[in-house]
């Protein structure tokens, strides 16, 4: 009789433990992020300009100019991506020229101090992105 009760208790505990492990669905932040609708170029430009204004201490006039520049950059970038969707390597020279043109325009809008800080932030961002890519390659 004791053996039967002990066996039933062990079975009940084992069943309860496995059922609790399966009660919460596995949702990650990446899954949630994919459910959001893609942002328009105007939304991206607005968000990026606001971030730059906060980080670089832009004036209202500078922020408006930066937002317009970012919007034009987003639209041109999207057009180039669709134009060279089949062959990205063929579009690199044109994309590089557009990038350089926008960088020169940023230099005219921002003060020397702001532009130096902008370059530093951009370098940090690229280093962080490269670090993530090398970690991903190392895992594979």
JSON list of C-alpha atoms in Angstrom, two decimals, residues 10-76:
[
{"chain": "A", "resi": 10, "resn": "UNK", "atom": "CA", "xyz": [5.97, 10.73, -7.60]},
{"chain": "A", "resi": 11, "resn": "UNK", "atom": "CA", "xyz": [3.80, 10.45, -10.69]},
{"chain": "A", "resi": 12, "resn": "UNK", "atom": "CA", "xyz": [1.70, 13.45, -9.62]},
{"chain": "A", "resi": 13, "resn": "UNK", "atom": "CA", "xyz": [4.78, 15.59, -8.95]},
{"chain": "A", "resi": 14, "resn": "UNK", "atom": "CA", "xyz": [6.41, 14.64, -12.24]},
{"chain": "A", "resi": 15, "resn": "UNK", "atom": "CA", "xyz": [3.27, 15.41, -14.23]},
{"chain": "A", "resi": 16, "resn": "UNK", "atom": "CA", "xyz": [2.74, 18.73, -12.45]},
{"chain": "A", "resi": 17, "resn": "UNK", "atom": "CA", "xyz": [6.36, 19.79, -13.07]},
{"chain": "A", "resi": 18, "resn": "UNK", "atom": "CA", "xyz": [6.21, 19.17, -16.80]},
{"chain": "A", "resi": 19, "resn": "UNK", "atom": "CA", "xyz": [2.85, 20.87, -17.20]},
{"chain": "A", "resi": 20, "resn": "UNK", "atom": "CA", "xyz": [4.13, 24.05, -15.51]},
{"chain": "A", "resi": 21, "resn": "UNK", "atom": "CA", "xyz": [7.10, 24.14, -17.85]},
{"chain": "A", "resi": 22, "resn": "UNK", "atom": "CA", "xyz": [4.80, 24.35, -20.86]},
{"chain": "A", "resi": 23, "resn": "UNK", "atom": "CA", "xyz": [2.31, 26.95, -19.66]},
{"chain": "A", "resi": 24, "resn": "UNK", "atom": "CA", "xyz": [4.12, 30.09, -20.91]},
{"chain": "A", "resi": 25, "resn": "UNK", "atom": "CA", "xyz": [4.52, 30.55, -24.65]},
{"chain": "A", "resi": 26, "resn": "UNK", "atom": "CA", "xyz": [7.99, 31.31, -25.93]},
{"chain": "A", "resi": 27, "resn": "UNK", "atom": "CA", "xyz": [7.86, 34.90, -27.15]},
{"chain": "A", "resi": 28, "resn": "UNK", "atom": "CA", "xyz": [10.97, 36.91, -27.75]},
{"chain": "A", "resi": 29, "resn": "UNK", "atom": "CA", "xyz": [11.51, 40.56, -28.43]},
{"chain": "A", "resi": 30, "resn": "UNK", "atom": "CA", "xyz": [12.46, 39.72, -32.02]},
{"chain": "A", "resi": 31, "resn": "UNK", "atom": "CA", "xyz": [9.11, 38.06, -32.62]},
{"chain": "A", "resi": 32, "resn": "UNK", "atom": "CA", "xyz": [7.35, 41.11, -31.23]},
{"chain": "A", "resi": 33, "resn": "UNK", "atom": "CA", "xyz": [9.50, 43.41, -33.35]},
{"chain": "A", "resi": 34, "resn": "UNK", "atom": "CA", "xyz": [8.56, 41.56, -36.55]},
{"chain": "A", "resi": 35, "resn": "UNK", "atom": "CA", "xyz": [4.85, 42.07, -35.89]},
{"chain": "A", "resi": 36, "resn": "UNK", "atom": "CA", "xyz": [5.23, 45.84, -36.15]},
{"chain": "A", "resi": 37, "resn": "UNK", "atom": "CA", "xyz": [4.60, 47.40, -39.53]},
{"chain": "A", "resi": 38, "resn": "UNK", "atom": "CA", "xyz": [7.71, 48.67, -41.31]},
{"chain": "A", "resi": 39, "resn": "UNK", "atom": "CA", "xyz": [8.32, 52.36, -40.84]},
{"chain": "A", "resi": 40, "resn": "UNK", "atom": "CA", "xyz": [8.05, 54.79, -43.74]},
{"chain": "A", "resi": 41, "resn": "UNK", "atom": "CA", "xyz": [11.09, 56.83, -44.81]},
{"chain": "A", "resi": 42, "resn": "UNK", "atom": "CA", "xyz": [9.50, 59.91, -43.20]},
{"chain": "A", "resi": 43, "resn": "UNK", "atom": "CA", "xyz": [9.06, 58.09, -39.88]},
{"chain": "A", "resi": 44, "resn": "UNK", "atom": "CA", "xyz": [12.64, 56.83, -39.98]},
{"chain": "A", "resi": 45, "resn": "UNK", "atom": "CA", "xyz": [13.97, 60.30, -40.80]},
{"chain": "A", "resi": 46, "resn": "UNK", "atom": "CA", "xyz": [11.92, 61.90, -38.01]},
{"chain": "A", "resi": 47, "resn": "UNK", "atom": "CA", "xyz": [13.08, 59.36, -35.43]},
{"chain": "A", "resi": 48, "resn": "UNK", "atom": "CA", "xyz": [16.73, 59.63, -36.48]},
{"chain": "A", "resi": 49, "resn": "UNK", "atom": "CA", "xyz": [16.64, 63.45, -36.53]},
{"chain": "A", "resi": 50, "resn": "UNK", "atom": "CA", "xyz": [15.17, 63.51, -33.02]},
{"chain": "A", "resi": 51, "resn": "UNK", "atom": "CA", "xyz": [17.87, 61.15, -31.80]},
{"chain": "A", "resi": 52, "resn": "UNK", "atom": "CA", "xyz": [20.58, 63.25, -33.42]},
{"chain": "A", "resi": 53, "resn": "UNK", "atom": "CA", "xyz": [19.10, 66.45, -31.95]},
{"chain": "A", "resi": 54, "resn": "UNK", "atom": "CA", "xyz": [19.30, 64.95, -28.47]},
{"chain": "A", "resi": 55, "resn": "UNK", "atom": "CA", "xyz": [22.80, 63.47, -28.87]},
{"chain": "A", "resi": 56, "resn": "UNK", "atom": "CA", "xyz": [24.39, 66.43, -30.67]},
{"chain": "A", "resi": 57, "resn": "UNK", "atom": "CA", "xyz": [22.46, 69.31, -29.14]},
{"chain": "A", "resi": 58, "resn": "UNK", "atom": "CA", "xyz": [21.02, 70.58, -32.42]},
{"chain": "A", "resi": 59, "resn": "UNK", "atom": "CA", "xyz": [19.09, 73.83, -32.69]},
{"chain": "A", "resi": 60, "resn": "UNK", "atom": "CA", "xyz": [15.52, 73.73, -34.03]},
{"chain": "A", "resi": 61, "resn": "UNK", "atom": "CA", "xyz": [16.75, 75.05, -37.39]},
{"chain": "A", "resi": 62, "resn": "UNK", "atom": "CA", "xyz": [19.49, 72.42, -37.58]},
{"chain": "A", "resi": 63, "resn": "UNK", "atom": "CA", "xyz": [17.08, 69.68, -36.61]},
{"chain": "A", "resi": 64, "resn": "UNK", "atom": "CA", "xyz": [14.67, 70.70, -39.40]},
{"chain": "A", "resi": 65, "resn": "UNK", "atom": "CA", "xyz": [17.50, 70.72, -41.96]},
{"chain": "A", "resi": 66, "resn": "UNK", "atom": "CA", "xyz": [18.83, 67.38, -40.73]},
{"chain": "A", "resi": 67, "resn": "UNK", "atom": "CA", "xyz": [15.36, 65.85, -40.91]},
{"chain": "A", "resi": 68, "resn": "UNK", "atom": "CA", "xyz": [14.93, 67.01, -44.52]},
{"chain": "A", "resi": 69, "resn": "UNK", "atom": "CA", "xyz": [18.37, 65.66, -45.40]},
{"chain": "A", "resi": 70, "resn": "UNK", "atom": "CA", "xyz": [17.65, 62.33, -43.73]},
{"chain": "A", "resi": 71, "resn": "UNK", "atom": "CA", "xyz": [14.31, 62.07, -45.53]},
{"chain": "A", "resi": 72, "resn": "UNK", "atom": "CA", "xyz": [15.95, 62.65, -48.90]},
{"chain": "A", "resi": 73, "resn": "UNK", "atom": "CA", "xyz": [18.65, 60.13, -47.97]},
{"chain": "A", "resi": 74, "resn": "UNK", "atom": "CA", "xyz": [16.06, 57.51, -46.94]},
{"chain": "A", "resi": 75, "resn": "UNK", "atom": "CA", "xyz": [14.10, 57.97, -50.15]},
{"chain": "A", "resi": 76, "resn": "UNK", "atom": "CA", "xyz": [17.17, 57.80, -52.37]}
]
